[in-house]
Short mmCIF file of C-alpha atoms in Angstrom, two decimals:
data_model
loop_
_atom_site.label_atom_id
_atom_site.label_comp_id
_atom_site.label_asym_id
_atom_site.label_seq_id
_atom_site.Cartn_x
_atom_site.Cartn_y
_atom_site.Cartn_z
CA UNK A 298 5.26 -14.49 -25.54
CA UNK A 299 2.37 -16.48 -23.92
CA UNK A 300 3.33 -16.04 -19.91
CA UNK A 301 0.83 -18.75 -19.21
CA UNK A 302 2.75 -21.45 -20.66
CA UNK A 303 5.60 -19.89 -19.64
CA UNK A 304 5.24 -20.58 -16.39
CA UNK A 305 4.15 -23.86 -16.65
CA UNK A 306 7.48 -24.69 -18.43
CA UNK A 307 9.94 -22.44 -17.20
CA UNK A 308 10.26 -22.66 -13.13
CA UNK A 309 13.94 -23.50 -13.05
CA UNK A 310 15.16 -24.58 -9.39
CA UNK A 311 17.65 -22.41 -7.58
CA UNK A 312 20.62 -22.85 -5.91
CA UNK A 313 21.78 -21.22 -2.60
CA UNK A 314 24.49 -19.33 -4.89
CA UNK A 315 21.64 -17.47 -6.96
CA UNK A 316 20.44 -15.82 -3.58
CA UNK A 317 21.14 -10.52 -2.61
CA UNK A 318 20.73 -9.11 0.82
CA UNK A 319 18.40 -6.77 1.32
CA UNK A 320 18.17 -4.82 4.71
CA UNK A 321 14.92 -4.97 7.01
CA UNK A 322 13.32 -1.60 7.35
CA UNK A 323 11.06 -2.72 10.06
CA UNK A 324 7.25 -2.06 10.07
CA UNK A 325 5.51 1.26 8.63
CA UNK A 326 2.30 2.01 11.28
CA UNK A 327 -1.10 1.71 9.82
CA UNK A 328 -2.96 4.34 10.85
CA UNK A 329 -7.20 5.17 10.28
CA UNK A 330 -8.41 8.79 11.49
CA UNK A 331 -12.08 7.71 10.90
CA UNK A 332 -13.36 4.39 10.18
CA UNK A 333 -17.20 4.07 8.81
CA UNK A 334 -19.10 1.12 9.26
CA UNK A 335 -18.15 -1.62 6.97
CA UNK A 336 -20.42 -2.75 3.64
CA UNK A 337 -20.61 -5.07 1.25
CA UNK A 338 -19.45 -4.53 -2.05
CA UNK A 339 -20.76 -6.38 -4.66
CA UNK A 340 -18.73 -7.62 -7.21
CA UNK A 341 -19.63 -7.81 -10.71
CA UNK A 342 -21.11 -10.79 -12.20
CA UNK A 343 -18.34 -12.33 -14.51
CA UNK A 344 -19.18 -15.23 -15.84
CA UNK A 345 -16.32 -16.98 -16.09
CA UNK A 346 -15.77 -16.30 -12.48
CA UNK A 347 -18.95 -17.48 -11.48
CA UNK A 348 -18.99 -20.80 -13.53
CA UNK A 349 -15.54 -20.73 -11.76
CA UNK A 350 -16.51 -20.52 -8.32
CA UNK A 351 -19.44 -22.83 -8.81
CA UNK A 352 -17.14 -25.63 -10.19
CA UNK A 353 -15.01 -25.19 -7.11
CA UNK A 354 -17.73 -25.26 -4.66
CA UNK A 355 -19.12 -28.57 -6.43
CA UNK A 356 -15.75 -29.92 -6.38
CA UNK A 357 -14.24 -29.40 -3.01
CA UNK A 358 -11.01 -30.50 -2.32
CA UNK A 359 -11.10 -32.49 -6.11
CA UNK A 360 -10.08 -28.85 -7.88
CA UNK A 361 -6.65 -26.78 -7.72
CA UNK A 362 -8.26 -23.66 -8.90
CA UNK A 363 -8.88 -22.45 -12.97
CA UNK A 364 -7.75 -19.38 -14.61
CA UNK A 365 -8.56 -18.64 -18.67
CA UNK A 366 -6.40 -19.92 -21.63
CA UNK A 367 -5.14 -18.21 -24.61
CA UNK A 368 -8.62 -19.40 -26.22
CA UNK A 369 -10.64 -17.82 -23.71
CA UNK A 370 -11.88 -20.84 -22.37
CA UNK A 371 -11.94 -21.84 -18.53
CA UNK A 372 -9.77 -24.23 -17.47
CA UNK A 373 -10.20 -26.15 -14.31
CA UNK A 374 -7.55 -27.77 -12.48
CA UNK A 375 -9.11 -31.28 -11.06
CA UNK A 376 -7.37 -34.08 -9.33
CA UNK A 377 -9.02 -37.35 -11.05
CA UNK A 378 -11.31 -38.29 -14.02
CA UNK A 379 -14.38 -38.43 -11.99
CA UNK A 380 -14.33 -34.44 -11.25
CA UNK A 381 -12.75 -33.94 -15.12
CA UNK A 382 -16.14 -35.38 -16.49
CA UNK A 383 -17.96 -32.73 -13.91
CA UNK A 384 -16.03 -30.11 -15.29
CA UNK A 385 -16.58 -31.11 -18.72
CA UNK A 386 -20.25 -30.96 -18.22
CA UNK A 387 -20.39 -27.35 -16.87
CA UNK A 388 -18.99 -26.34 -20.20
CA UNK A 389 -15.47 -26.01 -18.99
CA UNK A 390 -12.24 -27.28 -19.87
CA UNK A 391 -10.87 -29.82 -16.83
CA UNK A 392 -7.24 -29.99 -16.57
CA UNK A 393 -6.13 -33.39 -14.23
CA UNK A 394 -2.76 -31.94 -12.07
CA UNK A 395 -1.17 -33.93 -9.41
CA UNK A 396 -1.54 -31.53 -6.46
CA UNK A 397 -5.11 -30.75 -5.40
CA UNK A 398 -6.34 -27.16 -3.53
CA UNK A 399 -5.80 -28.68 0.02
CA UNK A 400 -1.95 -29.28 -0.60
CA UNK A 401 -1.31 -25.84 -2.83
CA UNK A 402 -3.47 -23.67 0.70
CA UNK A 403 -1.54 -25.94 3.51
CA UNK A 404 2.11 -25.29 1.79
CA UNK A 405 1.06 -21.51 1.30
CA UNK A 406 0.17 -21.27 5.04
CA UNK A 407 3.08 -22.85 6.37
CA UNK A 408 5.35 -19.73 4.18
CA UNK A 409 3.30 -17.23 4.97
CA UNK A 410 4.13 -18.05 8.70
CA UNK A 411 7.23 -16.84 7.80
CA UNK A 412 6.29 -13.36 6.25
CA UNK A 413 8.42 -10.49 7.07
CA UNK A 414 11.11 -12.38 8.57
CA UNK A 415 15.01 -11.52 7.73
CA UNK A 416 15.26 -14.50 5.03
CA UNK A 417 12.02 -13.58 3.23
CA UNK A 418 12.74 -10.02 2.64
CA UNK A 419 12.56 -9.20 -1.39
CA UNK A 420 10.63 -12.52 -2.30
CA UNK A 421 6.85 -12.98 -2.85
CA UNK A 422 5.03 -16.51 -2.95
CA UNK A 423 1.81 -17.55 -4.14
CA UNK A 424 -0.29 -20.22 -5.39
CA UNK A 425 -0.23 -20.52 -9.43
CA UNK A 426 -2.68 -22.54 -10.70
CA UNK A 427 -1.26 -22.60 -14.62
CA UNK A 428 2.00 -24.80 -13.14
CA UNK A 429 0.06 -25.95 -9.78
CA UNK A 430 2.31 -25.37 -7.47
CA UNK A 431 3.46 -22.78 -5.05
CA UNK A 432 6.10 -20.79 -6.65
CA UNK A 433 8.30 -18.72 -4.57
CA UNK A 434 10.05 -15.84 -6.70
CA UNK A 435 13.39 -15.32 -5.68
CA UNK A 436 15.90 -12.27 -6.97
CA UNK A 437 18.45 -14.00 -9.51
CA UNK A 438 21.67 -12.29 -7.52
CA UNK A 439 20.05 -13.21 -3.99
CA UNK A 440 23.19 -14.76 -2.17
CA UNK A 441 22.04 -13.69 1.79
CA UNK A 442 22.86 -16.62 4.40
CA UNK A 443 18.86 -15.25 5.47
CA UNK A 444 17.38 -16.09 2.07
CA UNK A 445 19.80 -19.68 1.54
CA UNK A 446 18.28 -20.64 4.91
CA UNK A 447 14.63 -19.78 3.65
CA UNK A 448 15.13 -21.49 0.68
CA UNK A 449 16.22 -24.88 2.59
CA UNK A 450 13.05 -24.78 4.29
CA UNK A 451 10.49 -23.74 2.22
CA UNK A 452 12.19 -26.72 -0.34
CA UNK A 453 11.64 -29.70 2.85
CA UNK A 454 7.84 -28.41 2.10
CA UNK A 455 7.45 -30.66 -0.54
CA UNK A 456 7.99 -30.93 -4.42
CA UNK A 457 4.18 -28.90 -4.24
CA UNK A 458 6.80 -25.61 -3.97
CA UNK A 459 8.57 -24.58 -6.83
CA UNK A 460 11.27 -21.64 -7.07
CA UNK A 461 11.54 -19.14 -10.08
CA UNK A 462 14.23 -16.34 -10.62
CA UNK A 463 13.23 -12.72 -10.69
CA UNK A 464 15.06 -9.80 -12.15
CA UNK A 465 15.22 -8.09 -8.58
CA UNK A 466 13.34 -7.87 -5.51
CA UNK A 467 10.00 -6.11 -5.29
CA UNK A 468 9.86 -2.67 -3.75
CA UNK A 469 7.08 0.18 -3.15
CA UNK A 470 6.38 2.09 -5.66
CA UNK A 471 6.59 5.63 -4.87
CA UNK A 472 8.95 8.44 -6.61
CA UNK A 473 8.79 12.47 -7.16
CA UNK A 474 6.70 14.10 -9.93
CA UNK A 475 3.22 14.71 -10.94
CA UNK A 476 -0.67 13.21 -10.35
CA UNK A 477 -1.85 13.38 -6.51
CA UNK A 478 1.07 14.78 -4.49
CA UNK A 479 2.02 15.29 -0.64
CA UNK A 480 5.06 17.12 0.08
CA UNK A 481 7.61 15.37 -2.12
CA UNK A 482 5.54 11.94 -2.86
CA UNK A 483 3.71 11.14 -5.91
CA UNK A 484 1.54 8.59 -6.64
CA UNK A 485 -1.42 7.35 -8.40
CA UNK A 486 -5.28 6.71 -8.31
CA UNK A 487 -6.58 3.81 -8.06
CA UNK A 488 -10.60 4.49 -7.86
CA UNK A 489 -12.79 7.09 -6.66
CA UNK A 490 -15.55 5.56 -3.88
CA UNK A 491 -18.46 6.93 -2.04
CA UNK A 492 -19.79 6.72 1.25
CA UNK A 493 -22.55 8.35 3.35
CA UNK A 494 -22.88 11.18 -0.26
CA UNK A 495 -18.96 12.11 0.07
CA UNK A 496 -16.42 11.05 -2.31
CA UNK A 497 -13.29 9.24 -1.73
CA UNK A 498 -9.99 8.82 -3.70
CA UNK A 499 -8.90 5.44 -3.39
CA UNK A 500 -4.81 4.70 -3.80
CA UNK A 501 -1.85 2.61 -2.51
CA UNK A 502 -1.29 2.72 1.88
CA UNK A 503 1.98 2.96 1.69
CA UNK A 504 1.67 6.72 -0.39
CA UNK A 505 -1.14 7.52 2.02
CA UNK A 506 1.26 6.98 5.39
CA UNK A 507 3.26 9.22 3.45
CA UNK A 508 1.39 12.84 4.30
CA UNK A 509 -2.26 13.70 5.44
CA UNK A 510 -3.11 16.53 2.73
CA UNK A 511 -2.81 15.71 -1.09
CA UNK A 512 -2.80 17.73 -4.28
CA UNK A 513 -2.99 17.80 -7.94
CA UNK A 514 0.24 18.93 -9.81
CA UNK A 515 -0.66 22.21 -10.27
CA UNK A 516 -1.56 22.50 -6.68
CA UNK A 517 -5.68 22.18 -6.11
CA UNK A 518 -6.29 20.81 -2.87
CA UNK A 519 -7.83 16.92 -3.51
CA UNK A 520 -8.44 16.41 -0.06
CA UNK A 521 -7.41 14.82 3.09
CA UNK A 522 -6.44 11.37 4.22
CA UNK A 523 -9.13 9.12 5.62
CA UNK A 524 -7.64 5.71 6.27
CA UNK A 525 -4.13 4.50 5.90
CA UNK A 526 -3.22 0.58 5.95
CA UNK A 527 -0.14 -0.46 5.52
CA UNK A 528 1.76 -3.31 5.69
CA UNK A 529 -0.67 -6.42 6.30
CA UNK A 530 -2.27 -4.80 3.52
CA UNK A 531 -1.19 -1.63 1.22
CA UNK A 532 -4.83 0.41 0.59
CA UNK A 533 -5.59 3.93 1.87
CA UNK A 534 -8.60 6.51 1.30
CA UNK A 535 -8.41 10.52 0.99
CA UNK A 536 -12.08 12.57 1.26
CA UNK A 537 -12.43 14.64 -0.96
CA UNK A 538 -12.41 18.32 0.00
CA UNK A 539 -14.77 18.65 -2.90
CA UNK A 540 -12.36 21.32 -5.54
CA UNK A 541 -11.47 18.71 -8.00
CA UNK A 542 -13.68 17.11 -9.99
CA UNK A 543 -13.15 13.30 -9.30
CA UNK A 544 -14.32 10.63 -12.42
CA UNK A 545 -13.79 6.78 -12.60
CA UNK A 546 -14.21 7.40 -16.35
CA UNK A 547 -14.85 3.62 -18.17
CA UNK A 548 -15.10 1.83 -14.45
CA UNK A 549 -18.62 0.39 -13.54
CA UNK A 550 -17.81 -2.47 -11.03
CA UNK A 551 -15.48 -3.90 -9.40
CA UNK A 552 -14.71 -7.67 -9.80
CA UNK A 553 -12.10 -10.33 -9.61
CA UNK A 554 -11.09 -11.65 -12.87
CA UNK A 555 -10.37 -15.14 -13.65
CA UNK A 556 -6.13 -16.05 -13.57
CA UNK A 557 -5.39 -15.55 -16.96
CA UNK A 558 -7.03 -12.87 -18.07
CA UNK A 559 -5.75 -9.83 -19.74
CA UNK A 560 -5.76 -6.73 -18.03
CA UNK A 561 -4.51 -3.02 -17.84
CA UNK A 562 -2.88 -0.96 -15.80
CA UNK A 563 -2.70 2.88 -15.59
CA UNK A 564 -0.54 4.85 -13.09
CA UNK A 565 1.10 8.63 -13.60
CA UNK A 566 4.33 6.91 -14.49
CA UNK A 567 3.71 4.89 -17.07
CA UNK A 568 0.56 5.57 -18.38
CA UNK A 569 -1.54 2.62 -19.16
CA UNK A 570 0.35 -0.56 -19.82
CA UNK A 571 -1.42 -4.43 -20.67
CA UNK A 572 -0.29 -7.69 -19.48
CA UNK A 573 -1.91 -11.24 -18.05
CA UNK A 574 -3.54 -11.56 -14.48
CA UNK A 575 -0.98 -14.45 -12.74
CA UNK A 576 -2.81 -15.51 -9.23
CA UNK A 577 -4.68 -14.32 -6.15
CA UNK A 578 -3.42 -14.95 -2.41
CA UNK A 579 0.33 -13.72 -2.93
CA UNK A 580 2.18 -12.68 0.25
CA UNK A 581 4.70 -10.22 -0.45
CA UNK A 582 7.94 -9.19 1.39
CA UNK A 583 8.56 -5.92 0.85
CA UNK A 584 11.17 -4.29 3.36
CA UNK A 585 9.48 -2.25 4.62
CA UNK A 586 7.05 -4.71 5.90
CA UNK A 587 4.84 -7.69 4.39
CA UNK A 588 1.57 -7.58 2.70
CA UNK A 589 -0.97 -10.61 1.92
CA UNK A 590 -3.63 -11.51 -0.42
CA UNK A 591 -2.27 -9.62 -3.12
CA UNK A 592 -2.53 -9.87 -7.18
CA UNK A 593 0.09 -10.61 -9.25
CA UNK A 594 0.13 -9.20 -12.99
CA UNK A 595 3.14 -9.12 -15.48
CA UNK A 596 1.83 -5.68 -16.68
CA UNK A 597 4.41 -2.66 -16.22
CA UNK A 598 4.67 -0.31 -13.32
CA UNK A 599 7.19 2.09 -12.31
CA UNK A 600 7.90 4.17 -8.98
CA UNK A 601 4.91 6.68 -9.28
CA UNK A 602 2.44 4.49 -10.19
CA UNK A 603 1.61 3.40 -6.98
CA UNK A 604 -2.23 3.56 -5.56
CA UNK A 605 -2.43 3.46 -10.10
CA UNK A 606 -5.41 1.17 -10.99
CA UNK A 607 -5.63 -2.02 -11.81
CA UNK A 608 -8.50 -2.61 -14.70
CA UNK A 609 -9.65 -5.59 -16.93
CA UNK A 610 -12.06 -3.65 -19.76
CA UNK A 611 -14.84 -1.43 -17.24
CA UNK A 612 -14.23 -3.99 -14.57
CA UNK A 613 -11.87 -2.18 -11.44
CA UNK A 614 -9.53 -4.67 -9.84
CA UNK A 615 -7.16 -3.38 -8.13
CA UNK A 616 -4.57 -0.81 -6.76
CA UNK A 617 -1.32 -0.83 -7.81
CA UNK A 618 1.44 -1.56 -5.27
CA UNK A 619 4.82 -2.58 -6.15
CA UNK A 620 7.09 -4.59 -8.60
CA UNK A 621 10.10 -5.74 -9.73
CA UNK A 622 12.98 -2.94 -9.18
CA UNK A 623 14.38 -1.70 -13.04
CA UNK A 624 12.89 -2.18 -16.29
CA UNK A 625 10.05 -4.00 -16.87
CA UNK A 626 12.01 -7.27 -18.75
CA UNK A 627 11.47 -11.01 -19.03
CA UNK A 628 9.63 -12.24 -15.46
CA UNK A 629 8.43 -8.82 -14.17
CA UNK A 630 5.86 -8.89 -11.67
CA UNK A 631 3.84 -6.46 -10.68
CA UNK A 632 1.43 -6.99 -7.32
CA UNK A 633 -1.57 -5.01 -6.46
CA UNK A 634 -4.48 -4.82 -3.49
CA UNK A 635 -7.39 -5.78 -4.22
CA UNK A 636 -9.67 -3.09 -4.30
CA UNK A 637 -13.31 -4.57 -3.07
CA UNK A 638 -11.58 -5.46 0.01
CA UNK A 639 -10.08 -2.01 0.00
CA UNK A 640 -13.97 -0.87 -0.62
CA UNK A 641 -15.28 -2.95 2.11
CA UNK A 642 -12.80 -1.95 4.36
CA UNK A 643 -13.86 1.67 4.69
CA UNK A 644 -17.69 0.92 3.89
CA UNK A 645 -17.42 2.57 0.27
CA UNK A 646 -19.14 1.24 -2.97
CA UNK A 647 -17.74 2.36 -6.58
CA UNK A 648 -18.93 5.76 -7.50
#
């Protein structure tokens, strides 16, 4: 099933009766033992995503963002025939929508100063370019007083906000087993990074607030925790203590793909598992606290995979986070951190 068009079609309106309630665990600390100076991480030179973010420049407020067809072509979202024939003569495809980029950011802002409160806990927003709108995902047995109350709200925005059903609420993703291990945690790998000649696993913040020392399964010391931040965002950083050989395998930049685009994911639970890059700029609500400017895929992940990459060919996106609770059915999301940001953050460049 194309998930593109599917979400252009398919964003049925909810009702106050389709809302769950889910508790508030409060916020998890972020924590950094040692923070090096920041540095810039250069992302790779896509070109789609550079033709993109030249159009958008040129364009100003006359675009609604872009993201890649089932073709392969870039589409660009403009606002009147004037910017369509400027699109058109970049070698793009222009796309004329009703809301332009200034509406889609303002109605985005105005939710996210609502992040993390009672009503929002469970549900993620986020720009989508394919259906133009702001599309709040809401679990389909949601029926808290909290979430109705939301809901009202975020609907007096403006017909710019849409609502979708989810199968169930996103949570961490975190569970017991195998890959890098601390006490009873496992999770995943995102990236491996280097700094000032020492090497750095990269995985989810949420694992990393978990324990300081981490391990492989059969118990070889990987190293220690560097940097922990989580919620606001969900990264953290563990230097390596130099007994495990650490590899980023096919990886040989980090980027930002296009909307659209096909990607992978691999994480200790699941393994690797495909699926199409949704958006940029979600806020999500998890309970245990909320978390911004995060990626939304439809790929698979399970508790276990977080801090699992997120990859599109040898391009690194990001690191895996959290999803939709159960199996991975009709309308699973799956949200991850970006990882250059995660890069920058703690001054490290992709080994």
């Amino acid at each position: 099933m194309n998930r593109a068009s599917h979400l252009i079609k398919v964003l049925p309106l909810i009702s106050a009766a389709a809302l769950i309630t889910l508790p508030l665990f409060g916020s998890v600390p972020v924590s950094a033992e040692t923070r090096p100076p920041a540095a810039t991480v250069r992302l790779a030179h896509l070109p789609l995503a550079r033709l993109a973010d030249q159009l958008s420049g040129r364009l100003g407020p006359q675009h609604a963002g872009s993201f890649v067809d089932g073709n392969g072509d870039l589409v660009v979202n403009v606002t009147n025939a004037a910017a369509a024939h400027k699109v058109r003569a970049a070698g793009a495809k222009p796309r004329v929508v009703e809301h332009g980029i200034t509406p889609l950011t303002d109605a985005k802002k105005e939710l996210d100063r609502l992040a993390g409160s009672p009503g929002t806990i469970g549900l993620s927003w986020g720009i989508d370019v394919m259906s133009n709108t702001v599309v709040v995902s809401v679990p389909e047995n949601d029926t808290n007083d909290a979430t109705d109350a939301f809901v009202k709200r975020a609907r007096a925005i403006g017909p710019v906000v849409r609502f979708k059903r989810v199968p169930a609420a996103p949570r961490l993703q975190l569970g017991p087993g195998d890959a890098i291990l601390t006490g009873s945690s496992r999770c995943s790998v995102a990236a491996i990074g280097v700094g000032g000649g020492t090497e750095y696993v990269v995985t989810a913040g949420h694992c990393t607030n978990n324990g300081a020392e981490w391990r492989t399964r059969d118990g070889q010391l990987v190293g220690t925790r560097q940097a922990s931040s989580f919620p606001g965002n969900d990264y953290g950083t563990i230097r390596s203590a130099g007994q495990v050989p650490l590899d980023n395998a096919q990886l040989t930049q980090v980027g930002r793909p296009p909307a659209g685009t096909q990607i992978q994911k691999k994480g200790s639970t699941t393994g690797t598992t495909s699926g199409r890059l949704v958006g940029y700029g979600r806020t999500v609500n998890y309970r245990e606290g909320a978390v911004t400017d995060m990626i939304e895929t439809t790929a698979c992940t399970q508790p276990g995979d977080s801090g699992g990459s997120l990859q599109s060919g040898t391009t690194a996106v990001g690191i895996v986070s959290g999803g939709t609770t159960g199996s991975c059915r009709a309308n699973y999301q799956s949200f991850f951190q970006p990882l250059d940001e995660a890069l920058q953050s703690q001054g490290l460049t992709l080994k």
